[in-house]
Short mmCIF file of C-alpha atoms in Angstrom, two decimals:
data_model
loop_
_atom_site.label_atom_id
_atom_site.label_comp_id
_atom_site.label_asym_id
_atom_site.label_seq_id
_atom_site.Cartn_x
_atom_site.Cartn_y
_atom_site.Cartn_z
CA UNK A 1068 120.95 104.09 101.20
CA UNK A 1069 117.47 103.18 100.17
CA UNK A 1070 117.90 99.22 99.88
CA UNK A 1071 119.25 99.78 103.74
CA UNK A 1072 116.12 102.01 105.03
CA UNK A 1073 113.20 100.30 102.76
CA UNK A 1074 114.71 96.54 103.14
CA UNK A 1075 113.74 96.19 99.04
CA UNK A 1076 116.06 94.91 97.09
CA UNK A 1077 118.68 96.74 94.88
CA UNK A 1078 117.12 95.27 91.72
CA UNK A 1079 113.50 96.30 92.84
CA UNK A 1080 114.51 99.89 93.58
CA UNK A 1081 116.45 100.19 90.36
CA UNK A 1082 113.57 99.17 88.14
CA UNK A 1083 110.99 101.41 90.14
CA UNK A 1084 113.32 104.40 89.98
CA UNK A 1085 114.25 104.20 86.26
CA UNK A 1086 111.06 106.12 85.49
CA UNK A 1087 108.22 108.00 87.19
CA UNK A 1088 106.85 106.01 89.99
CA UNK A 1089 103.65 106.78 91.68
CA UNK A 1090 102.25 105.28 94.99
CA UNK A 1091 99.55 106.01 97.36
CA UNK A 1092 100.54 106.59 101.14
CA UNK A 1093 99.72 103.33 102.04
CA UNK A 1094 101.85 102.14 99.41
CA UNK A 1095 104.70 104.00 100.35
CA UNK A 1096 104.42 102.72 103.54
CA UNK A 1097 104.44 99.11 102.56
CA UNK A 1098 107.32 99.79 100.41
CA UNK A 1099 109.39 100.97 103.60
CA UNK A 1100 109.65 104.86 102.35
CA UNK A 1101 107.35 106.17 105.24
CA UNK A 1102 106.93 105.06 108.94
CA UNK A 1103 103.77 105.93 109.21
CA UNK A 1104 100.62 107.37 107.40
CA UNK A 1105 98.67 110.32 109.12
CA UNK A 1106 95.18 110.53 108.28
CA UNK A 1107 94.15 113.62 110.09
CA UNK A 1108 95.72 116.77 111.73
CA UNK A 1109 93.93 115.63 114.97
CA UNK A 1110 95.56 112.31 114.54
CA UNK A 1111 99.09 114.17 114.41
CA UNK A 1112 98.62 116.37 117.30
CA UNK A 1113 97.85 113.49 119.62
CA UNK A 1114 101.26 111.91 118.72
#
């Protein structure tokens, strides 16, 4: 499921999820886990 939705290779996901793997909001966007990072409530309300 993660390879399909993130575009990451299985081996990378397997390595990254073997232990705790922390990332910033921006890193999670680049990884493909989230579509968008909302920086403020006002920005979220506009959408």
